[in-house]
Amino acid sequence: MNSSTTEARTVLFVRTDPDKLTKNLPAGWAAVPGSGAAKDANLVLILVEGFSQSDADGKPAAYPDKYAVWGTSAKNAQSGAVAFMVMGGMIAPAQGAPGAYGVYRPAKVVMTKTARATEGGPTLVEESWDMTTEGEDRLRLTATYERGLATRARVEPRVSSVAKPDFYRLYKADQVSEFVYSVPSGRKTSRIAFSASGPLFADLFEGAEVMAVAAVPAYHRQIYLPD
């Protein structure tokens, strides 16, 4: 194991122009669209609030990172390998750039989260993200949703990037998650407002539609480098 992290995530499943997506992937890789509650989504945006991290020896280290990373599940036609292909990212503090995948840009991040409940009633969550680079790039999300039935699962994705397609890391992660918004499943009572503007987002996000949103209040991953 190389390191481990614990964080909270908000995941947007987006449908964008597949031709634009293909042009941004390395040669030989093709996007794999989502299914179920994320049906027809072919681009994933993950907003991450870091809580803690440890090195390979279990020594704790500060993990103040707040960042956005976007990419797609993809398959290599020649090798048959399947990976989440990171296509871009924004991160604060600035020293987190360019990151392990070589694509993160320094950003200013303003994030707020609140959760309210009365007695034994449901919990109402409100969160907002406003991220900007030194250029004209800006990403904003506001979401209001009611917590429902979350599930715990073990996931083990292989993660690579368009900047370094031959490099990858393996995650072994335990997560608690639920879809709080889903067009395919008909769950649209949550209020979701999302925008991405500027040169960094022009290729992939122009005209894109949010198909689903998943709340992941607990995500613990162990990160492995290939042998």
PDB file of C-alpha atoms in Angstrom:
ATOM      1  CA  MET A   1       0.000   0.000   0.000  1.00  0.00           C
ATOM      2  CA  ASN A   2       1.298   3.449  -0.943  1.00  0.00           C
ATOM      3  CA  SER A   3      -1.074   5.587   1.164  1.00  0.00           C
ATOM      4  CA  SER A   4      -4.653   5.860   2.410  1.00  0.00           C
ATOM      5  CA  THR A   5      -7.204   8.659   2.636  1.00  0.00           C
ATOM      6  CA  THR A   6     -10.584   9.318   4.202  1.00  0.00           C
ATOM      7  CA  GLU A   7     -12.901  11.861   2.624  1.00  0.00           C
ATOM      8  CA  ALA A   8     -16.442  12.848   1.698  1.00  0.00           C
ATOM      9  CA  ARG A   9     -17.491  12.998  -1.933  1.00  0.00           C
ATOM     10  CA  THR A  10     -20.302  14.380  -4.049  1.00  0.00           C
ATOM     11  CA  VAL A  11     -20.456  12.706  -7.452  1.00  0.00           C
ATOM     12  CA  LEU A  12     -22.167  14.116 -10.550  1.00  0.00           C
ATOM     13  CA  PHE A  13     -22.944  11.799 -13.448  1.00  0.00           C
ATOM     14  CA  VAL A  14     -23.140  13.873 -16.620  1.00  0.00           C
ATOM     15  CA  ARG A  15     -24.190  13.206 -20.187  1.00  0.00           C
ATOM     16  CA  THR A  16     -22.076  15.021 -22.754  1.00  0.00           C
ATOM     17  CA  ASP A  17     -21.371  14.810 -26.478  1.00  0.00           C
ATOM     18  CA  PRO A  18     -19.690  11.399 -26.996  1.00  0.00           C
ATOM     19  CA  ASP A  19     -17.630  12.720 -29.901  1.00  0.00           C
ATOM     20  CA  LYS A  20     -16.127  15.428 -27.696  1.00  0.00           C
ATOM     21  CA  LEU A  21     -15.391  12.826 -25.059  1.00  0.00           C
ATOM     22  CA  THR A  22     -13.640  10.528 -27.539  1.00  0.00           C
ATOM     23  CA  LYS A  23     -11.442  13.367 -28.806  1.00  0.00           C
ATOM     24  CA  ASN A  24     -10.198  13.961 -25.268  1.00  0.00           C
ATOM     25  CA  LEU A  25      -9.284  10.331 -24.589  1.00  0.00           C
ATOM     26  CA  PRO A  26      -5.937   8.704 -25.470  1.00  0.00           C
ATOM     27  CA  ALA A  27      -5.852   6.630 -28.650  1.00  0.00           C
ATOM     28  CA  GLY A  28      -7.372   3.200 -28.226  1.00  0.00           C
ATOM     29  CA  TRP A  29      -9.608   4.141 -25.290  1.00  0.00           C
ATOM     30  CA  ALA A  30     -13.411   4.412 -25.491  1.00  0.00           C
ATOM     31  CA  ALA A  31     -15.872   5.675 -22.884  1.00  0.00           C
ATOM     32  CA  VAL A  32     -18.205   3.196 -21.178  1.00  0.00           C
ATOM     33  CA  PRO A  33     -21.598   4.847 -20.436  1.00  0.00           C
ATOM     34  CA  GLY A  34     -23.221   4.457 -17.042  1.00  0.00           C
ATOM     35  CA  SER A  35     -26.139   2.210 -16.150  1.00  0.00           C
ATOM     36  CA  GLY A  36     -28.926   2.025 -13.576  1.00  0.00           C
ATOM     37  CA  ALA A  37     -29.465   5.321 -11.761  1.00  0.00           C
ATOM     38  CA  ALA A  38     -26.655   6.850 -13.856  1.00  0.00           C
ATOM     39  CA  LYS A  39     -27.891   5.459 -17.193  1.00  0.00           C
ATOM     40  CA  ASP A  40     -26.609   7.330 -20.274  1.00  0.00           C
ATOM     41  CA  ALA A  41     -24.070   9.363 -18.261  1.00  0.00           C
ATOM     42  CA  ASN A  42     -20.618   9.243 -19.849  1.00  0.00           C
ATOM     43  CA  LEU A  43     -18.725  11.847 -17.804  1.00  0.00           C
ATOM     44  CA  VAL A  44     -18.209  11.843 -14.031  1.00  0.00           C
ATOM     45  CA  LEU A  45     -17.360  14.856 -11.871  1.00  0.00           C
ATOM     46  CA  ILE A  46     -16.243  14.163  -8.284  1.00  0.00           C
ATOM     47  CA  LEU A  47     -16.070  16.857  -5.599  1.00  0.00           C
ATOM     48  CA  VAL A  48     -13.844  15.805  -2.704  1.00  0.00           C
ATOM     49  CA  GLU A  49     -13.497  17.100   0.847  1.00  0.00           C
ATOM     50  CA  GLY A  50     -10.406  15.579   2.437  1.00  0.00           C
ATOM     51  CA  PHE A  51     -10.487  14.521   6.102  1.00  0.00           C
ATOM     52  CA  SER A  52      -7.354  12.494   6.840  1.00  0.00           C
ATOM     53  CA  GLN A  53      -4.522  10.620   5.167  1.00  0.00           C
ATOM     54  CA  SER A  54      -1.720   8.255   6.127  1.00  0.00           C
ATOM     55  CA  ASP A  55       1.471   7.159   4.418  1.00  0.00           C
ATOM     56  CA  ALA A  56       2.517   3.567   3.723  1.00  0.00           C
ATOM     57  CA  ASP A  57       3.671   3.154   7.332  1.00  0.00           C
ATOM     58  CA  GLY A  58       0.384   4.429   8.739  1.00  0.00           C
ATOM     59  CA  LYS A  59       1.846   7.780   9.798  1.00  0.00           C
ATOM     60  CA  PRO A  60      -0.906  10.440   9.673  1.00  0.00           C
ATOM     61  CA  ALA A  61      -0.509  13.611   7.647  1.00  0.00           C
ATOM     62  CA  ALA A  62      -2.609  16.703   7.083  1.00  0.00           C
ATOM     63  CA  TYR A  63      -5.177  16.410   4.318  1.00  0.00           C
ATOM     64  CA  PRO A  64      -6.780  19.840   3.825  1.00  0.00           C
ATOM     65  CA  ASP A  65      -7.459  19.219   0.131  1.00  0.00           C
ATOM     66  CA  LYS A  66     -10.699  20.328  -1.478  1.00  0.00           C
ATOM     67  CA  TYR A  67     -10.773  19.396  -5.123  1.00  0.00           C
ATOM     68  CA  ALA A  68     -12.759  18.493  -8.208  1.00  0.00           C
ATOM     69  CA  VAL A  69     -11.756  15.738 -10.591  1.00  0.00           C
ATOM     70  CA  TRP A  70     -13.544  14.714 -13.765  1.00  0.00           C
ATOM     71  CA  GLY A  71     -13.180  11.817 -16.151  1.00  0.00           C
ATOM     72  CA  THR A  72     -14.901   8.777 -17.563  1.00  0.00           C
ATOM     73  CA  SER A  73     -14.971   5.024 -17.220  1.00  0.00           C
ATOM     74  CA  ALA A  74     -13.124   3.762 -20.268  1.00  0.00           C
ATOM     75  CA  LYS A  75     -11.971   0.566 -21.923  1.00  0.00           C
ATOM     76  CA  ASN A  76      -8.851  -0.047 -23.964  1.00  0.00           C
ATOM     77  CA  ALA A  77      -9.741  -1.790 -27.218  1.00  0.00           C
ATOM     78  CA  GLN A  78      -6.382  -3.551 -27.534  1.00  0.00           C
ATOM     79  CA  SER A  79      -5.665  -4.728 -23.981  1.00  0.00           C
ATOM     80  CA  GLY A  80      -9.236  -4.938 -22.703  1.00  0.00           C
ATOM     81  CA  ALA A  81      -8.206  -2.974 -19.597  1.00  0.00           C
ATOM     82  CA  VAL A  82     -10.952  -0.982 -17.902  1.00  0.00           C
ATOM     83  CA  ALA A  83     -10.094   2.136 -15.891  1.00  0.00           C
ATOM     84  CA  PHE A  84     -11.463   5.426 -14.702  1.00  0.00           C
ATOM     85  CA  MET A  85      -9.644   7.870 -16.969  1.00  0.00           C
ATOM     86  CA  VAL A  86      -9.019  11.212 -15.230  1.00  0.00           C
ATOM     87  CA  MET A  87      -9.351  14.094 -17.687  1.00  0.00           C
ATOM     88  CA  GLY A  88      -8.962  17.183 -15.508  1.00  0.00           C
ATOM     89  CA  GLY A  89      -9.085  18.625 -12.031  1.00  0.00           C
ATOM     90  CA  MET A  90      -8.979  21.698  -9.794  1.00  0.00           C
ATOM     91  CA  ILE A  91      -7.450  21.629  -6.316  1.00  0.00           C
ATOM     92  CA  ALA A  92      -6.754  23.701  -3.231  1.00  0.00           C
ATOM     93  CA  PRO A  93      -4.262  24.199  -1.688  1.00  0.00           C
ATOM     94  CA  ALA A  94      -2.123  24.968  -4.722  1.00  0.00           C
ATOM     95  CA  GLN A  95       0.691  22.580  -3.813  1.00  0.00           C
ATOM     96  CA  GLY A  96      -1.660  19.701  -4.607  1.00  0.00           C
ATOM     97  CA  ALA A  97      -1.263  20.480  -8.323  1.00  0.00           C
ATOM     98  CA  PRO A  98      -0.625  18.818 -10.739  1.00  0.00           C
ATOM     99  CA  GLY A  99      -1.321  15.766  -8.561  1.00  0.00           C
ATOM    100  CA  ALA A 100      -0.561  12.103  -9.123  1.00  0.00           C
ATOM    101  CA  TYR A 101      -2.335  12.142 -12.493  1.00  0.00           C
ATOM    102  CA  GLY A 102      -0.674  15.295 -13.813  1.00  0.00           C
ATOM    103  CA  VAL A 103      -3.886  17.192 -14.627  1.00  0.00           C
ATOM    104  CA  TYR A 104      -4.913  19.202 -11.536  1.00  0.00           C
ATOM    105  CA  ARG A 105      -4.819  22.993 -11.657  1.00  0.00           C
ATOM    106  CA  PRO A 106      -4.520  25.240  -8.586  1.00  0.00           C
ATOM    107  CA  ALA A 107      -7.853  26.744  -7.620  1.00  0.00           C
ATOM    108  CA  LYS A 108      -9.593  28.844  -5.029  1.00  0.00           C
ATOM    109  CA  VAL A 109     -12.370  26.879  -3.348  1.00  0.00           C
ATOM    110  CA  VAL A 110     -15.309  28.041  -1.267  1.00  0.00           C
ATOM    111  CA  MET A 111     -17.316  25.124   0.114  1.00  0.00           C
ATOM    112  CA  THR A 112     -20.204  25.079   2.589  1.00  0.00           C
ATOM    113  CA  LYS A 113     -22.190  22.135   3.938  1.00  0.00           C
ATOM    114  CA  THR A 114     -25.043  22.032   6.446  1.00  0.00           C
ATOM    115  CA  ALA A 115     -27.233  19.202   7.708  1.00  0.00           C
ATOM    116  CA  ARG A 116     -30.462  19.705   9.662  1.00  0.00           C
ATOM    117  CA  ALA A 117     -32.815  17.266  11.365  1.00  0.00           C
ATOM    118  CA  THR A 118     -35.622  17.517  13.909  1.00  0.00           C
ATOM    119  CA  GLU A 119     -36.097  14.703  16.420  1.00  0.00           C
ATOM    120  CA  GLY A 120     -36.425  11.490  14.431  1.00  0.00           C
ATOM    121  CA  GLY A 121     -37.192  13.196  11.142  1.00  0.00           C
ATOM    122  CA  PRO A 122     -35.177  13.025   7.915  1.00  0.00           C
ATOM    123  CA  THR A 123     -31.915  14.894   7.519  1.00  0.00           C
ATOM    124  CA  LEU A 124     -31.911  17.754   5.017  1.00  0.00           C
ATOM    125  CA  VAL A 125     -28.502  18.493   3.497  1.00  0.00           C
ATOM    126  CA  GLU A 126     -27.457  21.670   1.723  1.00  0.00           C
ATOM    127  CA  GLU A 127     -24.063  22.066   0.113  1.00  0.00           C
ATOM    128  CA  SER A 128     -22.405  24.479  -2.260  1.00  0.00           C
ATOM    129  CA  TRP A 129     -19.103  24.561  -4.116  1.00  0.00           C
ATOM    130  CA  ASP A 130     -17.560  27.515  -5.930  1.00  0.00           C
ATOM    131  CA  MET A 131     -14.171  26.836  -7.543  1.00  0.00           C
ATOM    132  CA  THR A 132     -12.123  29.204  -9.705  1.00  0.00           C
ATOM    133  CA  THR A 133      -8.695  29.159 -11.347  1.00  0.00           C
ATOM    134  CA  GLU A 134      -6.511  32.181 -12.041  1.00  0.00           C
ATOM    135  CA  GLY A 135      -7.926  32.141 -15.551  1.00  0.00           C
ATOM    136  CA  GLU A 136     -11.591  32.311 -16.461  1.00  0.00           C
ATOM    137  CA  ASP A 137     -12.476  28.804 -15.310  1.00  0.00           C
ATOM    138  CA  ARG A 138     -15.279  28.477 -12.767  1.00  0.00           C
ATOM    139  CA  LEU A 139     -17.186  25.494 -11.440  1.00  0.00           C
ATOM    140  CA  ARG A 140     -20.273  25.889  -9.240  1.00  0.00           C
ATOM    141  CA  LEU A 141     -22.661  23.466  -7.594  1.00  0.00           C
ATOM    142  CA  THR A 142     -25.517  23.993  -5.178  1.00  0.00           C
ATOM    143  CA  ALA A 143     -27.454  20.970  -3.980  1.00  0.00           C
ATOM    144  CA  THR A 144     -30.290  20.470  -1.510  1.00  0.00           C
ATOM    145  CA  TYR A 145     -31.434  16.939  -0.779  1.00  0.00           C
ATOM    146  CA  GLU A 146     -32.932  14.701   1.858  1.00  0.00           C
ATOM    147  CA  ARG A 147     -30.879  11.770   3.069  1.00  0.00           C
ATOM    148  CA  GLY A 148     -32.494   8.422   2.428  1.00  0.00           C
ATOM    149  CA  LEU A 149     -31.247   4.858   2.363  1.00  0.00           C
ATOM    150  CA  ALA A 150     -27.477   4.797   1.936  1.00  0.00           C
ATOM    151  CA  THR A 151     -25.598   1.589   1.253  1.00  0.00           C
ATOM    152  CA  ARG A 152     -22.094   0.465   2.144  1.00  0.00           C
ATOM    153  CA  ALA A 153     -19.999  -1.139  -0.567  1.00  0.00           C
ATOM    154  CA  ARG A 154     -16.445  -2.169  -1.409  1.00  0.00           C
ATOM    155  CA  VAL A 155     -15.128  -0.817  -4.712  1.00  0.00           C
ATOM    156  CA  GLU A 156     -11.735  -1.394  -6.337  1.00  0.00           C
ATOM    157  CA  PRO A 157     -11.291   0.924  -9.320  1.00  0.00           C
ATOM    158  CA  ARG A 158      -8.195   1.208 -11.466  1.00  0.00           C
ATOM    159  CA  VAL A 159      -7.480   4.897 -12.110  1.00  0.00           C
ATOM    160  CA  SER A 160      -5.356   6.407 -14.884  1.00  0.00           C
ATOM    161  CA  SER A 161      -5.292   9.762 -16.699  1.00  0.00           C
ATOM    162  CA  VAL A 162      -5.204  11.256 -20.160  1.00  0.00           C
ATOM    163  CA  ALA A 163      -1.874  12.926 -19.305  1.00  0.00           C
ATOM    164  CA  LYS A 164      -0.229   9.622 -18.305  1.00  0.00           C
ATOM    165  CA  PRO A 165      -2.320   6.786 -19.789  1.00  0.00           C
ATOM    166  CA  ASP A 166       0.326   4.133 -19.065  1.00  0.00           C
ATOM    167  CA  PHE A 167       0.392   5.034 -15.361  1.00  0.00           C
ATOM    168  CA  TYR A 168      -2.319   3.876 -13.011  1.00  0.00           C
ATOM    169  CA  ARG A 169      -3.140   3.398  -9.355  1.00  0.00           C
ATOM    170  CA  LEU A 170      -5.424   0.849  -7.734  1.00  0.00           C
ATOM    171  CA  TYR A 171      -7.903   1.871  -5.044  1.00  0.00           C
ATOM    172  CA  LYS A 172      -9.412  -0.480  -2.493  1.00  0.00           C
ATOM    173  CA  ALA A 173     -12.195   1.610  -1.030  1.00  0.00           C
ATOM    174  CA  ASP A 174     -15.080   1.266   1.386  1.00  0.00           C
ATOM    175  CA  GLN A 175     -17.830   3.775   0.769  1.00  0.00           C
ATOM    176  CA  VAL A 176     -21.270   4.737   2.026  1.00  0.00           C
ATOM    177  CA  SER A 177     -23.334   6.234  -0.783  1.00  0.00           C
ATOM    178  CA  GLU A 178     -26.782   6.946  -2.138  1.00  0.00           C
ATOM    179  CA  PHE A 179     -28.215   8.506  -5.256  1.00  0.00           C
ATOM    180  CA  VAL A 180     -29.970  11.693  -4.151  1.00  0.00           C
ATOM    181  CA  TYR A 181     -30.931  12.730  -7.686  1.00  0.00           C
ATOM    182  CA  SER A 182     -31.478  10.588 -10.757  1.00  0.00           C
ATOM    183  CA  VAL A 183     -33.219  11.381 -14.019  1.00  0.00           C
ATOM    184  CA  PRO A 184     -33.259   7.710 -15.171  1.00  0.00           C
ATOM    185  CA  SER A 185     -34.767   6.581 -11.845  1.00  0.00           C
ATOM    186  CA  GLY A 186     -37.246   9.437 -11.670  1.00  0.00           C
ATOM    187  CA  ARG A 187     -35.847  10.864  -8.419  1.00  0.00           C
ATOM    188  CA  LYS A 188     -35.866  14.579  -9.163  1.00  0.00           C
ATOM    189  CA  THR A 189     -37.157  16.139  -5.945  1.00  0.00           C
ATOM    190  CA  SER A 190     -33.650  17.277  -4.968  1.00  0.00           C
ATOM    191  CA  ARG A 191     -32.631  20.767  -6.064  1.00  0.00           C
ATOM    192  CA  ILE A 192     -29.460  20.685  -8.137  1.00  0.00           C
ATOM    193  CA  ALA A 193     -27.829  23.679  -9.859  1.00  0.00           C
ATOM    194  CA  PHE A 194     -24.548  23.123 -11.691  1.00  0.00           C
ATOM    195  CA  SER A 195     -22.443  25.210 -14.047  1.00  0.00           C
ATOM    196  CA  ALA A 196     -18.937  24.937 -15.507  1.00  0.00           C
ATOM    197  CA  SER A 197     -17.519  27.779 -17.583  1.00  0.00           C
ATOM    198  CA  GLY A 198     -14.200  28.850 -19.062  1.00  0.00           C
ATOM    199  CA  PRO A 199     -11.628  27.300 -21.409  1.00  0.00           C
ATOM    200  CA  LEU A 200     -10.966  24.354 -19.091  1.00  0.00           C
ATOM    201  CA  PHE A 201     -14.547  23.141 -19.447  1.00  0.00           C
ATOM    202  CA  ALA A 202     -15.473  24.264 -22.963  1.00  0.00           C
ATOM    203  CA  ASP A 203     -14.769  20.956 -24.709  1.00  0.00           C
ATOM    204  CA  LEU A 204     -16.558  18.579 -22.355  1.00  0.00           C
ATOM    205  CA  PHE A 205     -19.211  20.442 -20.391  1.00  0.00           C
ATOM    206  CA  GLU A 206     -20.793  22.763 -22.934  1.00  0.00           C
ATOM    207  CA  GLY A 207     -24.385  21.578 -23.413  1.00  0.00           C
ATOM    208  CA  ALA A 208     -23.911  18.750 -20.901  1.00  0.00           C
ATOM    209  CA  GLU A 209     -26.768  17.484 -18.702  1.00  0.00           C
ATOM    210  CA  VAL A 210     -26.560  16.229 -15.119  1.00  0.00           C
ATOM    211  CA  MET A 211     -28.213  12.806 -15.125  1.00  0.00           C
ATOM    212  CA  ALA A 212     -27.612  11.808 -11.495  1.00  0.00           C
ATOM    213  CA  VAL A 213     -25.974  12.909  -8.251  1.00  0.00           C
ATOM    214  CA  ALA A 214     -24.644  10.585  -5.547  1.00  0.00           C
ATOM    215  CA  ALA A 215     -23.792  11.656  -1.998  1.00  0.00           C
ATOM    216  CA  VAL A 216     -20.847   9.797  -0.500  1.00  0.00           C
ATOM    217  CA  PRO A 217     -20.478  11.038   3.101  1.00  0.00           C
ATOM    218  CA  ALA A 218     -17.869   8.401   3.909  1.00  0.00           C
ATOM    219  CA  TYR A 219     -15.138   7.181   1.546  1.00  0.00           C
ATOM    220  CA  HIS A 220     -11.998   5.440   2.810  1.00  0.00           C
ATOM    221  CA  ARG A 221      -9.485   4.228   0.246  1.00  0.00           C
ATOM    222  CA  GLN A 222      -6.177   2.449   0.288  1.00  0.00           C
ATOM    223  CA  ILE A 223      -4.039   3.430  -2.693  1.00  0.00           C
ATOM    224  CA  TYR A 224      -1.716   0.925  -4.368  1.00  0.00           C
ATOM    225  CA  LEU A 225       0.845   1.360  -7.106  1.00  0.00           C
ATOM    226  CA  PRO A 226       1.236  -1.509  -9.609  1.00  0.00           C
ATOM    227  CA  ASP A 227       4.031  -4.024  -8.937  1.00  0.00           C
TER     228      ASP A 227
END
